[in-house]
Short mmCIF file of C-alpha atoms in Angstrom, two decimals:
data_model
loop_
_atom_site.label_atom_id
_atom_site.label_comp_id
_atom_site.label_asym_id
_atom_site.label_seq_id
_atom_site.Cartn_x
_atom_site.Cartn_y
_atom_site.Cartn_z
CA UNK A 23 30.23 -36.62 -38.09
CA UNK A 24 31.09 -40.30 -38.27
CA UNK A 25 31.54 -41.66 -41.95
CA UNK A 26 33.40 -44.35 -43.90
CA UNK A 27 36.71 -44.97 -45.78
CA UNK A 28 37.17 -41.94 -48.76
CA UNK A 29 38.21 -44.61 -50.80
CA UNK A 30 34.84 -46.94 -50.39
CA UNK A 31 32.06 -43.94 -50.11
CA UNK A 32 31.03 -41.97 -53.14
CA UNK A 33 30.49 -38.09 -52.67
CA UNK A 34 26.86 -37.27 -53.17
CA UNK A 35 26.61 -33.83 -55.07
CA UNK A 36 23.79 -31.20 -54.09
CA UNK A 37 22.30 -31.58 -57.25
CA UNK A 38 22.50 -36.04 -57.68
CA UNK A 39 19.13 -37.39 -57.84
CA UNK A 40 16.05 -36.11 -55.72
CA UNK A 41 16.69 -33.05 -53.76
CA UNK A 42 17.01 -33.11 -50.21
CA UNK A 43 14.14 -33.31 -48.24
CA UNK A 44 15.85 -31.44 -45.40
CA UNK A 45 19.15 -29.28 -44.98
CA UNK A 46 20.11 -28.53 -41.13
CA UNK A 47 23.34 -27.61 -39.65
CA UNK A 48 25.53 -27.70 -42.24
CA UNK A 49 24.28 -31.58 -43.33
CA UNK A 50 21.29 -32.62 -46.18
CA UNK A 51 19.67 -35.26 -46.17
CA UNK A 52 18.74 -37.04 -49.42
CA UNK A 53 16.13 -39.76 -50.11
CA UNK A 54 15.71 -43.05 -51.89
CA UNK A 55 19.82 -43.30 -52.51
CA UNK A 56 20.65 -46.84 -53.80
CA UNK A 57 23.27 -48.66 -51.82
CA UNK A 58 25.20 -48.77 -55.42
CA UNK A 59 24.96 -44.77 -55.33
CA UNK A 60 27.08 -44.20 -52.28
CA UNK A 61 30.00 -47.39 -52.03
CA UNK A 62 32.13 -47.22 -55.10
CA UNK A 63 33.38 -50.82 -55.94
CA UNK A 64 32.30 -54.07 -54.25
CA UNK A 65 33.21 -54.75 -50.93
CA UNK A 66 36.02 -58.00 -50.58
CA UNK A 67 33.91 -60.73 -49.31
CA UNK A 68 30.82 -60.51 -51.41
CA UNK A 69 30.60 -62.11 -54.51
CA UNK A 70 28.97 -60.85 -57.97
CA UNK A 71 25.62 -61.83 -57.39
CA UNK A 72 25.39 -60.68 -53.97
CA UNK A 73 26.77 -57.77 -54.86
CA UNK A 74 24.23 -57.03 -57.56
CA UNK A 75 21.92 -57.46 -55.83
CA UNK A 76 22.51 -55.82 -52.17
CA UNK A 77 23.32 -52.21 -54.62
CA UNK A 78 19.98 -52.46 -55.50
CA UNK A 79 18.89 -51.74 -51.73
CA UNK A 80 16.84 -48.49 -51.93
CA UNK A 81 18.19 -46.55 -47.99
CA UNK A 82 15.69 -44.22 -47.22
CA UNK A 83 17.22 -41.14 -45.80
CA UNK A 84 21.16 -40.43 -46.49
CA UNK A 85 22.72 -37.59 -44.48
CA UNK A 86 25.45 -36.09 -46.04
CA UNK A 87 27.80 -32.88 -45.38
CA UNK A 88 26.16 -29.98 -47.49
CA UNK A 89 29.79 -29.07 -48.56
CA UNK A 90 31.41 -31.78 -49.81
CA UNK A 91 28.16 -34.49 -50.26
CA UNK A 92 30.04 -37.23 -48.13
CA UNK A 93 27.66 -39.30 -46.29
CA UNK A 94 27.69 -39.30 -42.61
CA UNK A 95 24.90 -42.15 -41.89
CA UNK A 96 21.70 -43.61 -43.16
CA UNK A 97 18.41 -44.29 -41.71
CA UNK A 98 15.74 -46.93 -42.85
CA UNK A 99 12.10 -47.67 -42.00
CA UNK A 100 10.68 -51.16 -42.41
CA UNK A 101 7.87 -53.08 -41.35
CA UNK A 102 7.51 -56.07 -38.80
CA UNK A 103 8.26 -58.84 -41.00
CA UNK A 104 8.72 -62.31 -40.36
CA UNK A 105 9.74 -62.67 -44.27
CA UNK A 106 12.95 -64.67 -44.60
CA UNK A 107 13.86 -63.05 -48.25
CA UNK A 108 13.68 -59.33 -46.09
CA UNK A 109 15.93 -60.68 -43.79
CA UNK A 110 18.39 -61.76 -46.14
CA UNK A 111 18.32 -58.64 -47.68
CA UNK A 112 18.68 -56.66 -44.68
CA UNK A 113 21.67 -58.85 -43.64
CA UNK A 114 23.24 -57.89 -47.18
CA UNK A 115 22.95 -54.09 -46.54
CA UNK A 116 24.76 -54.44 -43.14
CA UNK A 117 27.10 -56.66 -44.18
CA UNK A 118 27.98 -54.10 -46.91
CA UNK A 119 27.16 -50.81 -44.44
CA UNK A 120 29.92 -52.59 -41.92
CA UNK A 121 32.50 -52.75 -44.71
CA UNK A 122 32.77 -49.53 -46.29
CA UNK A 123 32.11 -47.78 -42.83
CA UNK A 124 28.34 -45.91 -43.54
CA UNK A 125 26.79 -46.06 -40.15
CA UNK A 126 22.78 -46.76 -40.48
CA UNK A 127 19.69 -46.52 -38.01
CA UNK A 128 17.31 -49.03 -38.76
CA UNK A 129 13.63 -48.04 -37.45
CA UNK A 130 10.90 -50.89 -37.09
CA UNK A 131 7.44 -49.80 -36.98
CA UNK A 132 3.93 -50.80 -38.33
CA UNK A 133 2.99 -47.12 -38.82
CA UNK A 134 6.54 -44.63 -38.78
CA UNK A 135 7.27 -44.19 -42.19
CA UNK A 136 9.92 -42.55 -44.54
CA UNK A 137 8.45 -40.28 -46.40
CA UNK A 138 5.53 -38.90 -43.89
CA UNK A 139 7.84 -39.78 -40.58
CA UNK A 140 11.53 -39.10 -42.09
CA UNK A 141 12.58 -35.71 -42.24
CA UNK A 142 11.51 -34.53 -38.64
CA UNK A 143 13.04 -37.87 -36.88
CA UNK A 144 16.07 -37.43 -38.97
CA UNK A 145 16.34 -33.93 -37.79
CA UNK A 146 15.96 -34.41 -34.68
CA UNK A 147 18.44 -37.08 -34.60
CA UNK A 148 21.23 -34.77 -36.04
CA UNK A 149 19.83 -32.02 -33.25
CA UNK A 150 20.57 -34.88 -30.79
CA UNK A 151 23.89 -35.68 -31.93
CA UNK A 152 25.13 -32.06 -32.10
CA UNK A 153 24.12 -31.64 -28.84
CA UNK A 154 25.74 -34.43 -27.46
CA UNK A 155 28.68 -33.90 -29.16
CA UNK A 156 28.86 -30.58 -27.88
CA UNK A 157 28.71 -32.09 -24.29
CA UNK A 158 31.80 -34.42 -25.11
CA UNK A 159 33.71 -31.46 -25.92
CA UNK A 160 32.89 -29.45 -23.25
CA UNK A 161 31.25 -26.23 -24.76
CA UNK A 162 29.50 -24.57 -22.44
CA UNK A 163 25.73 -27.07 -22.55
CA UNK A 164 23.69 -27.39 -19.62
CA UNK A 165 24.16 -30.60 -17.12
CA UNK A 166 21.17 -32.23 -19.27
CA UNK A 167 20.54 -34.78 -21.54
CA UNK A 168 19.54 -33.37 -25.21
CA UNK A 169 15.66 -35.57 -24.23
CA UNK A 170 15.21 -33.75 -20.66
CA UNK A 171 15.57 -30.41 -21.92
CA UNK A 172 12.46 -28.20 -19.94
CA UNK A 173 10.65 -25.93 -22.04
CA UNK A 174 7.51 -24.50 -23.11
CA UNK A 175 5.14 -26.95 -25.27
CA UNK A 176 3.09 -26.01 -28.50
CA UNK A 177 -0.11 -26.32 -25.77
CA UNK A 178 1.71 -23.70 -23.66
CA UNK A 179 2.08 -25.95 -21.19
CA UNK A 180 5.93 -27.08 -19.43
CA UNK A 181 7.49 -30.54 -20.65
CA UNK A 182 10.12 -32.00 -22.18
CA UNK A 183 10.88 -30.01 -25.69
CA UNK A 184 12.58 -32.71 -27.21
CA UNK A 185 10.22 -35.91 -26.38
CA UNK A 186 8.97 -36.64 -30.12
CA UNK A 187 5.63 -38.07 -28.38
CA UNK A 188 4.51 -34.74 -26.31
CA UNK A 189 2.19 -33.59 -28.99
CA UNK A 190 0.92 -37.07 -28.91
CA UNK A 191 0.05 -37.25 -25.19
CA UNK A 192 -1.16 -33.84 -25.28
CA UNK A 193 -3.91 -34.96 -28.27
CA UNK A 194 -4.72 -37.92 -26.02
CA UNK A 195 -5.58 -35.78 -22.75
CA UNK A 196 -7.80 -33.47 -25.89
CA UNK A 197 -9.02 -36.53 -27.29
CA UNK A 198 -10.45 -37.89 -23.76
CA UNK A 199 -12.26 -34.14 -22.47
CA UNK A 200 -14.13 -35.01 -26.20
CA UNK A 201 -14.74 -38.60 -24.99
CA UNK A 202 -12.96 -40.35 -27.95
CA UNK A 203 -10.48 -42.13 -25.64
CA UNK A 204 -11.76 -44.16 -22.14
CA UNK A 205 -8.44 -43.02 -20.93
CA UNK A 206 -6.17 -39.92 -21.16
CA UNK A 207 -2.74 -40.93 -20.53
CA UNK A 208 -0.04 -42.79 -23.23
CA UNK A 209 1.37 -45.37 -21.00
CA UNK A 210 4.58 -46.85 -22.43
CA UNK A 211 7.72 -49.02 -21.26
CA UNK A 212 11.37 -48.68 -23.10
CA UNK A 213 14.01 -51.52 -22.75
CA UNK A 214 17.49 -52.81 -24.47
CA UNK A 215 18.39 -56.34 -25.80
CA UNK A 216 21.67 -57.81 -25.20
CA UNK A 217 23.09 -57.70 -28.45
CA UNK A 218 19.96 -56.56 -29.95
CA UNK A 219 17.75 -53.57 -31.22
CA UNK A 220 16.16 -51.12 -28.34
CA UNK A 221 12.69 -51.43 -28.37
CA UNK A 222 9.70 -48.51 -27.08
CA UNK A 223 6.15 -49.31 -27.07
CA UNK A 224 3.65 -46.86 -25.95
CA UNK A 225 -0.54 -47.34 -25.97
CA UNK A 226 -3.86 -45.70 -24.80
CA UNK A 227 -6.99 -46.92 -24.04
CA UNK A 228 -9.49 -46.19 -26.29
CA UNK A 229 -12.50 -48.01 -25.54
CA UNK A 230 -12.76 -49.50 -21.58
CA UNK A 231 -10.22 -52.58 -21.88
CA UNK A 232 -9.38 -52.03 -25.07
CA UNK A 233 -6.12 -50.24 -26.66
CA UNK A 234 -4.69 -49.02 -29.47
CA UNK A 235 -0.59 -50.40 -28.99
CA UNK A 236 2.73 -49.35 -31.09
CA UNK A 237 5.74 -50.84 -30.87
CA UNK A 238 9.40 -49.43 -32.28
CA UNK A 239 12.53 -51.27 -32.75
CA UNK A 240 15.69 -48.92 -33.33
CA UNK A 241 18.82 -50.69 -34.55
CA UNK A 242 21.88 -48.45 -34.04
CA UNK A 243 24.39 -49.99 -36.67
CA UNK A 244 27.94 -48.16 -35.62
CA UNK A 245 25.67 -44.81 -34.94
CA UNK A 246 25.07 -42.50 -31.92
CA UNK A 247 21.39 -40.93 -31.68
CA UNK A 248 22.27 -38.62 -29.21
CA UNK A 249 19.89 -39.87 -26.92
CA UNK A 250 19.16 -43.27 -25.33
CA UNK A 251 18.11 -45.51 -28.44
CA UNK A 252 15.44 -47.02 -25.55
CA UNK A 253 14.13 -44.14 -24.67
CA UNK A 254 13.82 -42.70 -28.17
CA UNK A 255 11.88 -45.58 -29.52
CA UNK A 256 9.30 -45.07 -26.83
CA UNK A 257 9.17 -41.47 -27.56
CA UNK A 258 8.43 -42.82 -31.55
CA UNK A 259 5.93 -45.69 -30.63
CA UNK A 260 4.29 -42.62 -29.08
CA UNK A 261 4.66 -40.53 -32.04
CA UNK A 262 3.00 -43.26 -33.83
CA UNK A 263 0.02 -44.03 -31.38
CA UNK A 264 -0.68 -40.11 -32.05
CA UNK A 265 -0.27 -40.60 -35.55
CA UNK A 266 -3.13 -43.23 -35.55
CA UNK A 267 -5.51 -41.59 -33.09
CA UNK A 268 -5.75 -38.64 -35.66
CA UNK A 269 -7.54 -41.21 -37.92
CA UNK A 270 -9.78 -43.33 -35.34
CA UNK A 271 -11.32 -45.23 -38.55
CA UNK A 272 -8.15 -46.77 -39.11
CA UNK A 273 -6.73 -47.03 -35.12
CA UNK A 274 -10.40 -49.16 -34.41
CA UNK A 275 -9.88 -52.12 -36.34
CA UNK A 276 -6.36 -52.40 -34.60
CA UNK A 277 -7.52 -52.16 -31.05
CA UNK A 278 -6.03 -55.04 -28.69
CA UNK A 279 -7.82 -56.33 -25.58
CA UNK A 280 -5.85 -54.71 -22.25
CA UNK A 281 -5.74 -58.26 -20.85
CA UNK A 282 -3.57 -59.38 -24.22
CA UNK A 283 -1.04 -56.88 -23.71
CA UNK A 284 -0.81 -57.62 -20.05
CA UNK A 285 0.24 -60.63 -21.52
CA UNK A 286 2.59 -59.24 -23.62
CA UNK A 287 4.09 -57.23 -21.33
CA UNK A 288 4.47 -60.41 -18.70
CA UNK A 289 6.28 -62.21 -21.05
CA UNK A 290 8.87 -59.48 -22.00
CA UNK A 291 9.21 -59.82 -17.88
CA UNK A 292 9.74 -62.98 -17.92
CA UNK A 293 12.45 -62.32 -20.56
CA UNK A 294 14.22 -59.98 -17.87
CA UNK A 295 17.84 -62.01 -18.27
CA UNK A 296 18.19 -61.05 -22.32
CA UNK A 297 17.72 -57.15 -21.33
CA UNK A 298 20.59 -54.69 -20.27
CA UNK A 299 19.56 -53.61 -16.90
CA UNK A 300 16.26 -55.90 -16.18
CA UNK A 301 13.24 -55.15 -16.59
CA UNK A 302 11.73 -52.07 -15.07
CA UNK A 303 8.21 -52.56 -15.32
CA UNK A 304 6.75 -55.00 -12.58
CA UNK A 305 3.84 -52.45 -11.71
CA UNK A 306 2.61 -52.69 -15.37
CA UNK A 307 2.01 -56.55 -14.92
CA UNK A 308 -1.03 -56.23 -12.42
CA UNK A 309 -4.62 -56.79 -13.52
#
């Protein structure tokens, strides 16, 4: 497991603060850790101040080796926000992340979060990595990627076991025989920045010409997932489109006209030269 400098990263004991929301192949994984809990002494290049203030930073999930508590990596969940006091912030934490060596996994979402979201992401995550890793060494693991894997689903039918949206799509197709939904299939479209975060959105429609629309960011600071960061955000902004449908009071007031996200979706084209590999999704831009 990836981690920093010994000398920079503080050992975080079984029984330090909260206890950990999840313990899986041989790591636990702690929440609401200050930044001040896990680096030791102030990083060169920061001064008091910013110092004082970035150890403040509250990281959501720490994963750390259940035998000796170092920590391995981070994840956080935050919000769209334009605010430019966030922002600083955020830049802080990575500034001080990238000098002690913690690797962190930022997710972006309007509806993912920590403490409802967290522990079966997280897990799946370390799943992912293990079985990649195990690929890398050569162990004896089948010629497929950890998110192809064919198995049985909890509706008995065959799918992908490890697409974090399948229970999702599967309520959707439900939702639809019961008339709730005008359509029964999650669409969705993954791509990758240059020099930026991954980014999956996924929506249904719910009414004729209207739908209900997620979108995830994943920002992969020094970290593997395992899987294609694209791919897994699309699998999340699924995750969270099924999240939502299970409460249509609150998905209705969110509902965007199809035509709008045609939109949307024609200017991410038309933003094909900032993505690594183009932009796969042509057929999604007809009326």
């Amino acid at each position: 497991m990836t981690g920093g400098d010994d000398s920079w990263l503080a050992t975080i004991p079984a029984g330090a603060g909260r206890d950990p929301v999840l313990v899986r192949a041989g790591l636990r994984v702690h929440p609401g850790l200050r930044l001040g809990d896990l680096v030791r002494r102030r990083p060169p290049g920061l001064t008091g101040h910013q110092w004082n203030t970035a150890s403040r930073t509250v990281l959501d999930l720490v994963v750390c080796a259940e035998d000796t508590g170092r920590p391995g990596f981070a994840v956080e969940f935050r919000p769209p926000s334009r605010d430019a006091s966030g922002r600083r912030a955020e830049r802080m934490m990575q500034a001080v992340t990238a000098a002690v060596g913690l690797p962190v996994l930022r997710i972006t979402s309007a509806t993912l979060r920590a403490a409802e979201h967290g522990p079966q992401i997280v897990g799946y995550v370390i799943d992912a990595r293990r079985y990649s890793d195990g690929a890398a060494a050569g162990s004896e693991v089948p010629d497929v990627g950890f998110r192809d894997i064919v198995g049985r689903l909890p509706d008995g039918r065959t799918g992908a076991v490890n697409d974090l949206g399948a229970l999702a799509r599967a309520e959707a197709v439900e939702a639809y025989v019961a008339r709730r939904l005008a359509d029964p299939i999650l669409r969705g479209l993954h791509v990758q920045w240059t020099d930026g975060p991954a980014e999956g959105w996924s929506w249904v429609e719910v009414r004729p010409g209207e739908c209900l629309v997620e979108r995830v960011s994943l920002h992969p600071y020094r970290i593997s997932c395992g899987v294609d960061p694209a791919r897994l955000a699309e699998d999340l902004a699924a995750l969270a489109v099924g999240d939502r449908l299970r409460t249509p009071e609150a998905a209705a007031p969110a509902l965007r006209r199809r035509e709008d996200l045609l939109d949307d979706i024609r200017r991410l084209r038309d933003r094909r030269g900032e993505l690594v590999d183009g932009f796969a999704y042509d057929h999604l831009c007809e009326a």
